[in-house]
Amino acid sequence: GGRTMELKNSQIRRIVLGEHQGLRKRLDEIEAGLKSLTPDHPEPLAQVRVLFRALLEAFVRHVEHEEALLKPILLDLQAWEPARLEKMEKEHREQRAQVAALLELDPLVPVATWVAEIRDFSNRLRADMAEEEEDFLDPDVLRDDAIAVDPFSG
């Protein structure tokens, strides 16, 4: 309908996986920055915070994107698996709340607090993405043949 482009499930899967790759790359940079932090060498924290804020913004866009892409598919699957959509929405609600809290984190809190918060979010995000990839991005969930009619067109 309208201007929305019809995407194949395999394309959606590639898009979401690609975004996950991008987020993981950001996490790698942030974690590398955290590793270089020492009590007498706190300068990298400023850079890490910049990267972290950019990660949070990219993450929020990703969540919105993911919902736009996956919701229609999960709604189709809802007949036999309503829990999937609920799970994604619940997870995204929690993640948004967490991001909001992190964006409000006072820059003046102790370095150790920042580091702990960033690490915690980082670990959780990695775990969530891995779980999502198993749950929603499994090729068996996002099969093209659910919609494809002509077996010879692919």
PDB file of N, CA and C in Angstrom, residues 110-146:
ATOM      1  N   PRO A 110      30.561   9.483  39.354  1.00  0.00           N
ATOM      2  CA  PRO A 110      31.928   8.944  39.308  1.00  0.00           C
ATOM      3  C   PRO A 110      32.172   8.100  38.052  1.00  0.00           C
ATOM      4  N   VAL A 111      33.418   8.146  37.617  1.00  0.00           N
ATOM      5  CA  VAL A 111      33.816   7.380  36.431  1.00  0.00           C
ATOM      6  C   VAL A 111      33.398   5.920  36.559  1.00  0.00           C
ATOM      7  N   ALA A 112      33.597   5.362  37.740  1.00  0.00           N
ATOM      8  CA  ALA A 112      33.282   3.941  37.937  1.00  0.00           C
ATOM      9  C   ALA A 112      31.803   3.657  37.664  1.00  0.00           C
ATOM     10  N   THR A 113      30.947   4.609  38.018  1.00  0.00           N
ATOM     11  CA  THR A 113      29.510   4.441  37.778  1.00  0.00           C
ATOM     12  C   THR A 113      29.233   4.413  36.284  1.00  0.00           C
ATOM     13  N   TRP A 114      29.841   5.362  35.575  1.00  0.00           N
ATOM     14  CA  TRP A 114      29.691   5.416  34.123  1.00  0.00           C
ATOM     15  C   TRP A 114      30.122   4.108  33.488  1.00  0.00           C
ATOM     16  N   VAL A 115      31.318   3.688  33.895  1.00  0.00           N
ATOM     17  CA  VAL A 115      31.888   2.478  33.299  1.00  0.00           C
ATOM     18  C   VAL A 115      30.965   1.291  33.562  1.00  0.00           C
ATOM     19  N   ALA A 116      30.473   1.200  34.796  1.00  0.00           N
ATOM     20  CA  ALA A 116      29.594   0.081  35.139  1.00  0.00           C
ATOM     21  C   ALA A 116      28.311   0.134  34.317  1.00  0.00           C
ATOM     22  N   GLU A 117      27.723   1.324  34.185  1.00  0.00           N
ATOM     23  CA  GLU A 117      26.479   1.475  33.430  1.00  0.00           C
ATOM     24  C   GLU A 117      26.680   1.124  31.956  1.00  0.00           C
ATOM     25  N   ILE A 118      27.783   1.614  31.408  1.00  0.00           N
ATOM     26  CA  ILE A 118      28.060   1.380  29.991  1.00  0.00           C
ATOM     27  C   ILE A 118      28.304  -0.113  29.749  1.00  0.00           C
ATOM     28  N   ARG A 119      29.098  -0.714  30.633  1.00  0.00           N
ATOM     29  CA  ARG A 119      29.366  -2.158  30.496  1.00  0.00           C
ATOM     30  C   ARG A 119      28.087  -2.968  30.596  1.00  0.00           C
ATOM     31  N   ASP A 120      27.260  -2.584  31.557  1.00  0.00           N
ATOM     32  CA  ASP A 120      26.017  -3.300  31.783  1.00  0.00           C
ATOM     33  C   ASP A 120      25.134  -3.215  30.536  1.00  0.00           C
ATOM     34  N   PHE A 121      25.001  -2.011  30.003  1.00  0.00           N
ATOM     35  CA  PHE A 121      24.169  -1.838  28.815  1.00  0.00           C
ATOM     36  C   PHE A 121      24.757  -2.620  27.643  1.00  0.00           C
ATOM     37  N   SER A 122      26.064  -2.524  27.514  1.00  0.00           N
ATOM     38  CA  SER A 122      26.768  -3.187  26.428  1.00  0.00           C
ATOM     39  C   SER A 122      26.542  -4.701  26.466  1.00  0.00           C
ATOM     40  N   ASN A 123      26.735  -5.278  27.652  1.00  0.00           N
ATOM     41  CA  ASN A 123      26.537  -6.731  27.788  1.00  0.00           C
ATOM     42  C   ASN A 123      25.097  -7.111  27.507  1.00  0.00           C
ATOM     43  N   ARG A 124      24.178  -6.290  28.006  1.00  0.00           N
ATOM     44  CA  ARG A 124      22.780  -6.603  27.822  1.00  0.00           C
ATOM     45  C   ARG A 124      22.385  -6.503  26.353  1.00  0.00           C
ATOM     46  N   LEU A 125      22.915  -5.466  25.689  1.00  0.00           N
ATOM     47  CA  LEU A 125      22.591  -5.272  24.275  1.00  0.00           C
ATOM     48  C   LEU A 125      23.120  -6.443  23.449  1.00  0.00           C
ATOM     49  N   ARG A 126      24.349  -6.871  23.744  1.00  0.00           N
ATOM     50  CA  ARG A 126      24.894  -8.025  23.012  1.00  0.00           C
ATOM     51  C   ARG A 126      24.025  -9.264  23.216  1.00  0.00           C
ATOM     52  N   ALA A 127      23.618  -9.473  24.458  1.00  0.00           N
ATOM     53  CA  ALA A 127      22.793 -10.639  24.770  1.00  0.00           C
ATOM     54  C   ALA A 127      21.436 -10.537  24.068  1.00  0.00           C
ATOM     55  N   ASP A 128      20.847  -9.338  24.100  1.00  0.00           N
ATOM     56  CA  ASP A 128      19.542  -9.141  23.458  1.00  0.00           C
ATOM     57  C   ASP A 128      19.623  -9.382  21.958  1.00  0.00           C
ATOM     58  N   MET A 129      20.688  -8.886  21.337  1.00  0.00           N
ATOM     59  CA  MET A 129      20.816  -9.058  19.890  1.00  0.00           C
ATOM     60  C   MET A 129      20.991 -10.530  19.541  1.00  0.00           C
ATOM     61  N   ALA A 130      21.805 -11.221  20.338  1.00  0.00           N
ATOM     62  CA  ALA A 130      22.009 -12.651  20.085  1.00  0.00           C
ATOM     63  C   ALA A 130      20.685 -13.400  20.210  1.00  0.00           C
ATOM     64  N   GLU A 131      19.915 -13.028  21.224  1.00  0.00           N
ATOM     65  CA  GLU A 131      18.640 -13.694  21.457  1.00  0.00           C
ATOM     66  C   GLU A 131      17.655 -13.379  20.334  1.00  0.00           C
ATOM     67  N   GLU A 132      17.642 -12.109  19.912  1.00  0.00           N
ATOM     68  CA  GLU A 132      16.769 -11.714  18.819  1.00  0.00           C
ATOM     69  C   GLU A 132      17.103 -12.479  17.560  1.00  0.00           C
ATOM     70  N   GLU A 133      18.402 -12.647  17.331  1.00  0.00           N
ATOM     71  CA  GLU A 133      18.816 -13.327  16.113  1.00  0.00           C
ATOM     72  C   GLU A 133      18.336 -14.771  16.125  1.00  0.00           C
ATOM     73  N   GLU A 134      18.294 -15.351  17.300  1.00  0.00           N
ATOM     74  CA  GLU A 134      17.763 -16.709  17.404  1.00  0.00           C
ATOM     75  C   GLU A 134      16.250 -16.730  17.269  1.00  0.00           C
ATOM     76  N   ASP A 135      15.606 -15.757  17.926  1.00  0.00           N
ATOM     77  CA  ASP A 135      14.141 -15.753  18.002  1.00  0.00           C
ATOM     78  C   ASP A 135      13.458 -15.300  16.727  1.00  0.00           C
ATOM     79  N   PHE A 136      13.893 -14.121  16.232  1.00  0.00           N
ATOM     80  CA  PHE A 136      13.134 -13.485  15.164  1.00  0.00           C
ATOM     81  C   PHE A 136      13.851 -13.544  13.831  1.00  0.00           C
ATOM     82  N   LEU A 137      15.162 -13.726  13.877  1.00  0.00           N
ATOM     83  CA  LEU A 137      15.919 -13.576  12.642  1.00  0.00           C
ATOM     84  C   LEU A 137      16.396 -14.915  12.121  1.00  0.00           C
ATOM     85  N   ASP A 138      15.902 -15.946  12.718  1.00  0.00           N
ATOM     86  CA  ASP A 138      16.190 -17.272  12.224  1.00  0.00           C
ATOM     87  C   ASP A 138      15.596 -17.378  10.826  1.00  0.00           C
ATOM     88  N   PRO A 139      16.356 -17.905   9.870  1.00  0.00           N
ATOM     89  CA  PRO A 139      15.823 -17.998   8.504  1.00  0.00           C
ATOM     90  C   PRO A 139      14.492 -18.749   8.456  1.00  0.00           C
ATOM     91  N   ASP A 140      14.265 -19.637   9.412  1.00  0.00           N
ATOM     92  CA  ASP A 140      13.009 -20.383   9.407  1.00  0.00           C
ATOM     93  C   ASP A 140      11.826 -19.503   9.801  1.00  0.00           C
ATOM     94  N   VAL A 141      12.097 -18.467  10.577  1.00  0.00           N
ATOM     95  CA  VAL A 141      11.013 -17.553  10.940  1.00  0.00           C
ATOM     96  C   VAL A 141      10.786 -16.597   9.776  1.00  0.00           C
ATOM     97  N   LEU A 142      11.882 -16.095   9.223  1.00  0.00           N
ATOM     98  CA  LEU A 142      11.783 -15.119   8.142  1.00  0.00           C
ATOM     99  C   LEU A 142      11.960 -15.811   6.792  1.00  0.00           C
ATOM    100  N   ARG A 143      11.144 -16.780   6.534  1.00  0.00           N
ATOM    101  CA  ARG A 143      11.229 -17.470   5.246  1.00  0.00           C
ATOM    102  C   ARG A 143      10.503 -16.679   4.173  1.00  0.00           C
ATOM    103  N   ASP A 144      11.110 -16.586   3.008  1.00  0.00           N
ATOM    104  CA  ASP A 144      10.452 -15.906   1.904  1.00  0.00           C
ATOM    105  C   ASP A 144       9.253 -16.688   1.406  1.00  0.00           C
ATOM    106  N   ASP A 145       9.352 -18.009   1.449  1.00  0.00           N
ATOM    107  CA  ASP A 145       8.309 -18.797   0.801  1.00  0.00           C
ATOM    108  C   ASP A 145       6.963 -18.685   1.494  1.00  0.00           C
ATOM    109  N   ALA A 146       6.967 -18.029   2.656  1.00  0.00           N
ATOM    110  CA  ALA A 146       5.684 -17.789   3.304  1.00  0.00           C
ATOM    111  C   ALA A 146       4.830 -16.880   2.418  1.00  0.00           C
TER     112      ALA A 146
END
